[in-house]
Short mmCIF file of C-alpha atoms in Angstrom, two decimals:
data_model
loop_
_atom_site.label_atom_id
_atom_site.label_comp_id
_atom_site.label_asym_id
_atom_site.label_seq_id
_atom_site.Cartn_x
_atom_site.Cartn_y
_atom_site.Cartn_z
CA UNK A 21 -80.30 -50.77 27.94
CA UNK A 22 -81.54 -50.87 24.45
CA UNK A 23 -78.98 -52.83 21.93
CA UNK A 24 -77.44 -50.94 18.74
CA UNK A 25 -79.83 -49.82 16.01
CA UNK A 26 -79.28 -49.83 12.08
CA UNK A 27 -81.32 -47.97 9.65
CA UNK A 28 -80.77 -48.34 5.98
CA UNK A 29 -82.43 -45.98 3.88
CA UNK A 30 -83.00 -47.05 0.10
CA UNK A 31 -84.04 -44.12 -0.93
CA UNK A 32 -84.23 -40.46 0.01
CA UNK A 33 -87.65 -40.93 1.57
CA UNK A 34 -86.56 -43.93 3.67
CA UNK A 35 -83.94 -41.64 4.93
CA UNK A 36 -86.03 -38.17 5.71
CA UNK A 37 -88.22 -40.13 8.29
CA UNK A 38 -85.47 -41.95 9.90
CA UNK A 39 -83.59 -38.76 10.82
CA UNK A 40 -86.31 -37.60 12.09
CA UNK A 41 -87.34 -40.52 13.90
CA UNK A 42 -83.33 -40.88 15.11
CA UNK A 43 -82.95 -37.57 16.33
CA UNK A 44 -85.75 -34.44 16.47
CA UNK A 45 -88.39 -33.29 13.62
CA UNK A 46 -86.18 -31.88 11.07
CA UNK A 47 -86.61 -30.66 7.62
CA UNK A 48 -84.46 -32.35 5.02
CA UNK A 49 -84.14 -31.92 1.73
CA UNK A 50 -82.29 -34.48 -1.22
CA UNK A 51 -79.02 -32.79 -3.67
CA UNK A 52 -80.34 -35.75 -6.22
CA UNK A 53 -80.84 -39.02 -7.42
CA UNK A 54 -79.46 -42.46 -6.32
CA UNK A 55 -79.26 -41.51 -2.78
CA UNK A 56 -78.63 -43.82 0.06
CA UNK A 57 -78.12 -43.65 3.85
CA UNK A 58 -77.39 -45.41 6.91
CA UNK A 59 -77.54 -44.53 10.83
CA UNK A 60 -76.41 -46.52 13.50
CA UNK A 61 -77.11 -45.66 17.21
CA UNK A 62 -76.96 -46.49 20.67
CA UNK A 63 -78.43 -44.77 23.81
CA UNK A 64 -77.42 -44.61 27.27
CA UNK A 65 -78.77 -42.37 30.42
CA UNK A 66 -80.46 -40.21 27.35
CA UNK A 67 -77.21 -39.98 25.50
CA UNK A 68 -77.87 -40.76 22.35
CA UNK A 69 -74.83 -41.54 19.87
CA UNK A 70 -75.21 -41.90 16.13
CA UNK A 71 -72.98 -42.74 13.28
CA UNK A 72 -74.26 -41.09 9.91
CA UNK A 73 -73.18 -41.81 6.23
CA UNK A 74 -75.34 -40.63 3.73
CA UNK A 75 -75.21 -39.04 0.40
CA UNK A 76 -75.61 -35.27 -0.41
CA UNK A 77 -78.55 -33.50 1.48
CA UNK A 78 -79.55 -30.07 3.75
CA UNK A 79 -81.10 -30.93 7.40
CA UNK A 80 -83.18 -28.08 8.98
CA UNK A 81 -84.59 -27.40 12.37
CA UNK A 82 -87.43 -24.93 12.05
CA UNK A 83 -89.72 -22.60 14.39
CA UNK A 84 -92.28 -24.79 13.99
CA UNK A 85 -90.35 -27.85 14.10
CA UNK A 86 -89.13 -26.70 17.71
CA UNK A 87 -92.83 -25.59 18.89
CA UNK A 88 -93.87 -29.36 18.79
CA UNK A 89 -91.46 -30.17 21.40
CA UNK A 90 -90.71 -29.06 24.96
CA UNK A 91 -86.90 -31.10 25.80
CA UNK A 92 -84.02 -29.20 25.25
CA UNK A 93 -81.22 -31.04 23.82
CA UNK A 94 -77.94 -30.55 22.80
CA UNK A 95 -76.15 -31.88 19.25
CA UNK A 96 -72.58 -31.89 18.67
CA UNK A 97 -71.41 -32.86 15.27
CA UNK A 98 -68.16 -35.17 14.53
CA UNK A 99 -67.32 -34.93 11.18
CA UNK A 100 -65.23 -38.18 9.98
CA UNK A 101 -65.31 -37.89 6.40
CA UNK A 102 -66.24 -35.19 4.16
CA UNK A 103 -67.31 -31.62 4.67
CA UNK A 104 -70.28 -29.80 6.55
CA UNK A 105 -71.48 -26.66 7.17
CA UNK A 106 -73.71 -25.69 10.30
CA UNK A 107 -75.76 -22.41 10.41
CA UNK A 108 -77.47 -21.61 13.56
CA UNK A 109 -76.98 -18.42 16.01
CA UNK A 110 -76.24 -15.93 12.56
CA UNK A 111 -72.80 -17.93 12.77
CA UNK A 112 -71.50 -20.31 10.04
CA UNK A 113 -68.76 -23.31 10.73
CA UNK A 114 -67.55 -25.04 8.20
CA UNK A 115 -66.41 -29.13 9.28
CA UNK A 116 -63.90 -31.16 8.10
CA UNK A 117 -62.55 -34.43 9.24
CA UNK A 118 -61.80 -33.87 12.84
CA UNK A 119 -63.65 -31.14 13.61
CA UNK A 120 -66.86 -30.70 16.04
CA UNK A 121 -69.61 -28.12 16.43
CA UNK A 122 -72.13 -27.74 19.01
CA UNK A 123 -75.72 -26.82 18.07
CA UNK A 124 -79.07 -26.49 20.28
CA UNK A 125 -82.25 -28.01 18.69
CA UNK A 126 -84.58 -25.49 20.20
CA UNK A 127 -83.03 -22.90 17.93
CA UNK A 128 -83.07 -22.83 14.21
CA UNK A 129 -80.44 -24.40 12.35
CA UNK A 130 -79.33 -25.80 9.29
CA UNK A 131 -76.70 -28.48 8.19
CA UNK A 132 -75.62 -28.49 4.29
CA UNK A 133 -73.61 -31.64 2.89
CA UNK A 134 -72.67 -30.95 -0.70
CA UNK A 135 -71.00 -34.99 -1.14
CA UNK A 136 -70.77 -38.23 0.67
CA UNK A 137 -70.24 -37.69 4.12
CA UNK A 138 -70.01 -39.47 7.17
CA UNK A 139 -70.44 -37.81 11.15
CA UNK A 140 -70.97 -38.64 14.54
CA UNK A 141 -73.32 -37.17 16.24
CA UNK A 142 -74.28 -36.80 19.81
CA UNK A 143 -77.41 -35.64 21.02
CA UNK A 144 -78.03 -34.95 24.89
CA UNK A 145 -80.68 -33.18 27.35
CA UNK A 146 -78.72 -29.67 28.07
CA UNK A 147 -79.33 -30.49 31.68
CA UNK A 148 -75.80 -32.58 31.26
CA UNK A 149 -73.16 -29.79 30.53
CA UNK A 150 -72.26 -28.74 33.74
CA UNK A 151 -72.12 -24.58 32.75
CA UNK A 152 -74.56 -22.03 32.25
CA UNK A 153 -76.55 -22.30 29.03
CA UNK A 154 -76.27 -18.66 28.51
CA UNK A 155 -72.14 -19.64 28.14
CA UNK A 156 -72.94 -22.23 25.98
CA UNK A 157 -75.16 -20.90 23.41
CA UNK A 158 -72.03 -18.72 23.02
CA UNK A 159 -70.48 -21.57 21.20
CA UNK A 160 -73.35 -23.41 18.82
CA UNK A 161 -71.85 -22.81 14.94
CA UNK A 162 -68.62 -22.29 16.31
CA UNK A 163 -65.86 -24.95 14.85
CA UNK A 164 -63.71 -26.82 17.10
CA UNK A 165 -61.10 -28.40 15.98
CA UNK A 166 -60.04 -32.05 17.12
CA UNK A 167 -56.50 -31.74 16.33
CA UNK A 168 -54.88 -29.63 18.49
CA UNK A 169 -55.74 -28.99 22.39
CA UNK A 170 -57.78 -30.51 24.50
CA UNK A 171 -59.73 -31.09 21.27
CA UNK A 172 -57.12 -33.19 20.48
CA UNK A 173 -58.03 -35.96 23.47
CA UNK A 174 -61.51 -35.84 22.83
CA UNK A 175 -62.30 -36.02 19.58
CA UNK A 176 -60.37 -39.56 19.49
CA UNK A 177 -62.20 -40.70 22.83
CA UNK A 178 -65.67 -39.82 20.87
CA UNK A 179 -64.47 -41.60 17.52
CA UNK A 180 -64.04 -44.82 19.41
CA UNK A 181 -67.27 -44.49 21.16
CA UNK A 182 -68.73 -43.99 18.03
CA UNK A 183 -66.93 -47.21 16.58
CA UNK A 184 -68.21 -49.53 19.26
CA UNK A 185 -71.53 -48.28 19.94
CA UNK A 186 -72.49 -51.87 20.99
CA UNK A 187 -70.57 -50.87 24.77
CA UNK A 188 -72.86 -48.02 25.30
CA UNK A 189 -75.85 -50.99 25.42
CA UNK A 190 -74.02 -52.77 28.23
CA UNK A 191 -73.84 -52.29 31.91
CA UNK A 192 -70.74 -49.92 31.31
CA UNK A 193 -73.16 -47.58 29.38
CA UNK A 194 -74.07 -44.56 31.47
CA UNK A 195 -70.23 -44.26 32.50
CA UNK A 196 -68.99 -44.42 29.13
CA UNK A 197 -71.81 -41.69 28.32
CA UNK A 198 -71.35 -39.56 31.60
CA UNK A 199 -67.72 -39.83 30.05
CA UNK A 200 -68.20 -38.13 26.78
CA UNK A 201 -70.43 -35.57 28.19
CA UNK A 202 -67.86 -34.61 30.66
CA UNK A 203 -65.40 -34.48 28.59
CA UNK A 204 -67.63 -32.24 26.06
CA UNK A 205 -67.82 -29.94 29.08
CA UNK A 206 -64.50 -29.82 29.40
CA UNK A 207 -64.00 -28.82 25.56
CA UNK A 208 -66.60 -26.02 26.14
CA UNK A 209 -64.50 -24.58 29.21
CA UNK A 210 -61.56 -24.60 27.43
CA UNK A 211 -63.09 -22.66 24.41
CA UNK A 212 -64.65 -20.65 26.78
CA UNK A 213 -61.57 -19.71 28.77
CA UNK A 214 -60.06 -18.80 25.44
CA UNK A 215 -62.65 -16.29 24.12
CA UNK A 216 -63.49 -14.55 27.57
CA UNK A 217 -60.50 -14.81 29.92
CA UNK A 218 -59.48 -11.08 28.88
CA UNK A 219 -62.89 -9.81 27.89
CA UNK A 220 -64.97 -10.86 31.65
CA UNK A 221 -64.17 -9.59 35.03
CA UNK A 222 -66.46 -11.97 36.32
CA UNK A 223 -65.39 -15.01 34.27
CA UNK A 224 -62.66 -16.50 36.52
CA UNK A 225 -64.30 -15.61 39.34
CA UNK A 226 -67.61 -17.90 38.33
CA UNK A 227 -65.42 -20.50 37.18
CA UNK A 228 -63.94 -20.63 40.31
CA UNK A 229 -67.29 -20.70 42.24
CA UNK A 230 -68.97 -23.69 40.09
CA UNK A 231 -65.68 -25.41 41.18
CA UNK A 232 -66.34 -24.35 44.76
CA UNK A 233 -70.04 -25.70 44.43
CA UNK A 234 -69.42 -28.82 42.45
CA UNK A 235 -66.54 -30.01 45.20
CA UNK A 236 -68.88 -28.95 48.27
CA UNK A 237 -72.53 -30.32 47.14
CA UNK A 238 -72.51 -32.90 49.92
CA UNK A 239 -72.25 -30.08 52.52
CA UNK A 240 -75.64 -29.42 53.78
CA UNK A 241 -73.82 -25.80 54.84
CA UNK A 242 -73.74 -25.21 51.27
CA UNK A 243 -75.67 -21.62 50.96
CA UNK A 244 -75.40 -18.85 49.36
CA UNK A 245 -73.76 -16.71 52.03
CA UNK A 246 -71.56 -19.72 52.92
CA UNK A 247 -70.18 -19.80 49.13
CA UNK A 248 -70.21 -16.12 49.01
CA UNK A 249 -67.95 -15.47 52.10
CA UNK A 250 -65.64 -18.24 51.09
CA UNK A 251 -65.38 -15.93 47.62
CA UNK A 252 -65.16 -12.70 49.85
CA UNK A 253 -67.93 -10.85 47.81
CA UNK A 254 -71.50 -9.85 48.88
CA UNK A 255 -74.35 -12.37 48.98
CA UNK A 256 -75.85 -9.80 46.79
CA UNK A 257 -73.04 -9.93 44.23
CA UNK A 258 -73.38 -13.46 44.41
CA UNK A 259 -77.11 -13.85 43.35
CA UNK A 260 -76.33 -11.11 40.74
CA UNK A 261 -73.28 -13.11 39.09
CA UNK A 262 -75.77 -16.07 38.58
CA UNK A 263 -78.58 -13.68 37.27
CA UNK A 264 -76.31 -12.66 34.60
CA UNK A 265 -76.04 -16.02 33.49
CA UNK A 266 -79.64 -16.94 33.62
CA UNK A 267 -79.81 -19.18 36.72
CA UNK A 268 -80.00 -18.75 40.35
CA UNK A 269 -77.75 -19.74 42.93
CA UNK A 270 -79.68 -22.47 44.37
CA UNK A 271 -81.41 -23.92 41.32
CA UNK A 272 -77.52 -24.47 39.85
CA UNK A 273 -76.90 -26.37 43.11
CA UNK A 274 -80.28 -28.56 43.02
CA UNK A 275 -79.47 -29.02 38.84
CA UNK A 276 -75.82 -30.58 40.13
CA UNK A 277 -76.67 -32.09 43.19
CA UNK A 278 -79.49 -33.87 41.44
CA UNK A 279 -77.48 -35.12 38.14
CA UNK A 280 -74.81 -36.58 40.43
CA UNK A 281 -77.99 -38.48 42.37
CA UNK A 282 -78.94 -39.46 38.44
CA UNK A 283 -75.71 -40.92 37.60
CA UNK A 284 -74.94 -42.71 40.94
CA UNK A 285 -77.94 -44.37 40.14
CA UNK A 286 -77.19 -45.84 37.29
CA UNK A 287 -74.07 -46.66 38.17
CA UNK A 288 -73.39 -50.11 38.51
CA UNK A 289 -70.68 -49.02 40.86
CA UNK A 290 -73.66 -48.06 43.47
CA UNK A 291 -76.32 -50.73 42.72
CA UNK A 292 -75.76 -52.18 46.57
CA UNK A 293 -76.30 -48.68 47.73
CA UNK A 294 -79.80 -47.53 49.00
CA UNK A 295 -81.52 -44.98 47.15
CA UNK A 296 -81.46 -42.78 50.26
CA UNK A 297 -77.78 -43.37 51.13
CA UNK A 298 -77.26 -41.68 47.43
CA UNK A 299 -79.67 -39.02 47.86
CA UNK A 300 -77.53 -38.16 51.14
CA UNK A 301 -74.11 -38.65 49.26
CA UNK A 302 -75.08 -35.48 47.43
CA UNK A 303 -77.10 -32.83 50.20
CA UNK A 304 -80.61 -34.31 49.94
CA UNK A 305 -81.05 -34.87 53.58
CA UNK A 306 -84.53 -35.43 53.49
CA UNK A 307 -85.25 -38.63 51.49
CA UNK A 308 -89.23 -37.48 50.38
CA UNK A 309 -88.05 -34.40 49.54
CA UNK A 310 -85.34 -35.78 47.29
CA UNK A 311 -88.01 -38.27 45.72
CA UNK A 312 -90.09 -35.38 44.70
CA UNK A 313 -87.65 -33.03 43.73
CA UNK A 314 -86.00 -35.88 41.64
CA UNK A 315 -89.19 -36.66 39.72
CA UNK A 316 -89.99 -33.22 38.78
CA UNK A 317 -86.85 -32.62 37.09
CA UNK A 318 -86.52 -36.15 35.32
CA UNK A 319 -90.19 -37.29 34.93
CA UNK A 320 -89.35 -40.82 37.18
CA UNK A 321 -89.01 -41.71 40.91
CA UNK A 322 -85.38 -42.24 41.40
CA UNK A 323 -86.56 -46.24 41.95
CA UNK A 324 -88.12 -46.12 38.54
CA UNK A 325 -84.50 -44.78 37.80
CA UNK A 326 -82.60 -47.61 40.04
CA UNK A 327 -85.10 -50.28 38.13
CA UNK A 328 -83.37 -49.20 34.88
CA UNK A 329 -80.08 -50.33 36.42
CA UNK A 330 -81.43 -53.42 37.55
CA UNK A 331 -82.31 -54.40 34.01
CA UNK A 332 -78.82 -53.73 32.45
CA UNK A 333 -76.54 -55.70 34.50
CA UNK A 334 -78.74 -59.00 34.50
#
């Protein structure tokens, strides 16, 4: 895995193309003179985590900025000094030390810093949150706050990834990574639970499905009428629950089944393990299958994948 970067910007310029270059085309615009900047990063399993300080300046992600690209990421925002405010979704949060926001580059948005600052950010394919994006988007602008909740285990675990960026380059990497993510998901469930658990009919009910899917995806008897007579509702209420939510039943198992395959593999846990045996850990029963299925959705053969593994623990 790559080692720890550091970029120094001089000057404002400096700094405009390395955010750019760090994280997606943005916009950004300088508050004045004398300014200076520094980002630090690290990137694991296409996790990237980034420590910025920089003087006073606006960031912007743009409709055209988002028509040059096709990934989908996620950005969540840790600030650890100073303020922020995120705009995105017609919904404003204002940061302070401790606090976190989610955001989605392929939406507009816009980050203001009016003096010094410093964040962590994380930036992730959206593939990794284990819920429905349609949920998610439900929380981008919305301020979390790191002191209180499950917010309050978090936040510290992603300040000290943040502080030793160096471990996400070793073999440990994609665990550590895989770590943070889940834990993120975790933070969006809670919120999640908090906002809808009185307004949804349907929301403890799903909740209680993904769990059903996520603790079954080894079963090859994993179907849709399986899952929905285990639920006792219709098959047809079933599909419909997942329609709602933008997804269908069996694309959210192939998504989970195949990001478990992803991790395994790159988990130096596994490396003795064949890729097949993997592919079979999670409900792919039919090893070509599982190769094509697995370079479709992440652009590489899962040996191309395994190779990656290979090269981090030497």
């Amino acid at each position: 895995m790559p080692a720890p970067t550091t970029l120094i910007a001089r000057d404002f310029t400096e700094f405009r193309t390395a955010v750019s270059q760090s994280f997606v085309p943005l916009h950004v615009t300088a508050g004045g003179d004398g300014f200076r900047g520094r980002i630090r990063s690290s990137v694991a399993d296409d996790v990237q985590v980034s420590e910025v300080t920089a003087s006073p300046h606006v960031v912007e992600r743009t409709p055209e900025l988002i028509a040059r690209g096709e990934r989908r990421y996620y950005k969540l925002s840790l600030i650890l000094a100073g303020t922020g405010l995120l705009v995105q979704d017609d919904r404003q949060a204002v940061l302070r030390p401790g606090d976190v926001a989610l955001y989605d580059t392929h939406r507009p948005y816009s980050l203001v810093f009016e003096e010094d600052f410093r964040t962590l950010v994380m930036m992730f394919p959206q593939r990794l949150i284990d819920l429905p994006a349609e949920l998610v988007g439900r929380l981008t602008a919305v301020r979390m706050s790191g002191k209180e909740g499950v917010g309050n285990v978090v936040v510290p675990f992603l300040a000290q990834l943040g502080g030793n960026l160096e471990q996400l380059a070793g073999p440990a990497g994609a665990r550590l990574a895989h770590s943070a993510v889940d834990l993120l998901s975790t933070l969006f469930a809670t919120e999640l639970d908090l906002a809808r658990a009185n307004a949804d009919p349907h929301h403890e009910l799903m909740r209680r499905i993904r769990a059903h899917i996520d603790a079954n995806l080894h079963s090859a008897d994993l179907t849709p009428a399986r899952i929905a007579a285990e639920h006792f509702i219709s098959t047809r209420h079933l599909h419909g629950l997942f329609q709602e939510q933008g997804t269908t039943v069996s694309g959210w198992i192939r998504t989970r089944r195949l990001e478990h395959c992803r991790r395994d593999l790159l988990d130096p846990v596994h490396a003795g393990r064949p890729v097949a045996a993997i592919a079979a850990r999670w409900g792919f029963v039919d090893a070509a299958h599982f190769s094509r299925v697995f370079k479709t959705a992440f652009g590489r053969a899962p040996s191309e994948v395994r190779r990656e593994l290979t090269v981090s623990v030497r």
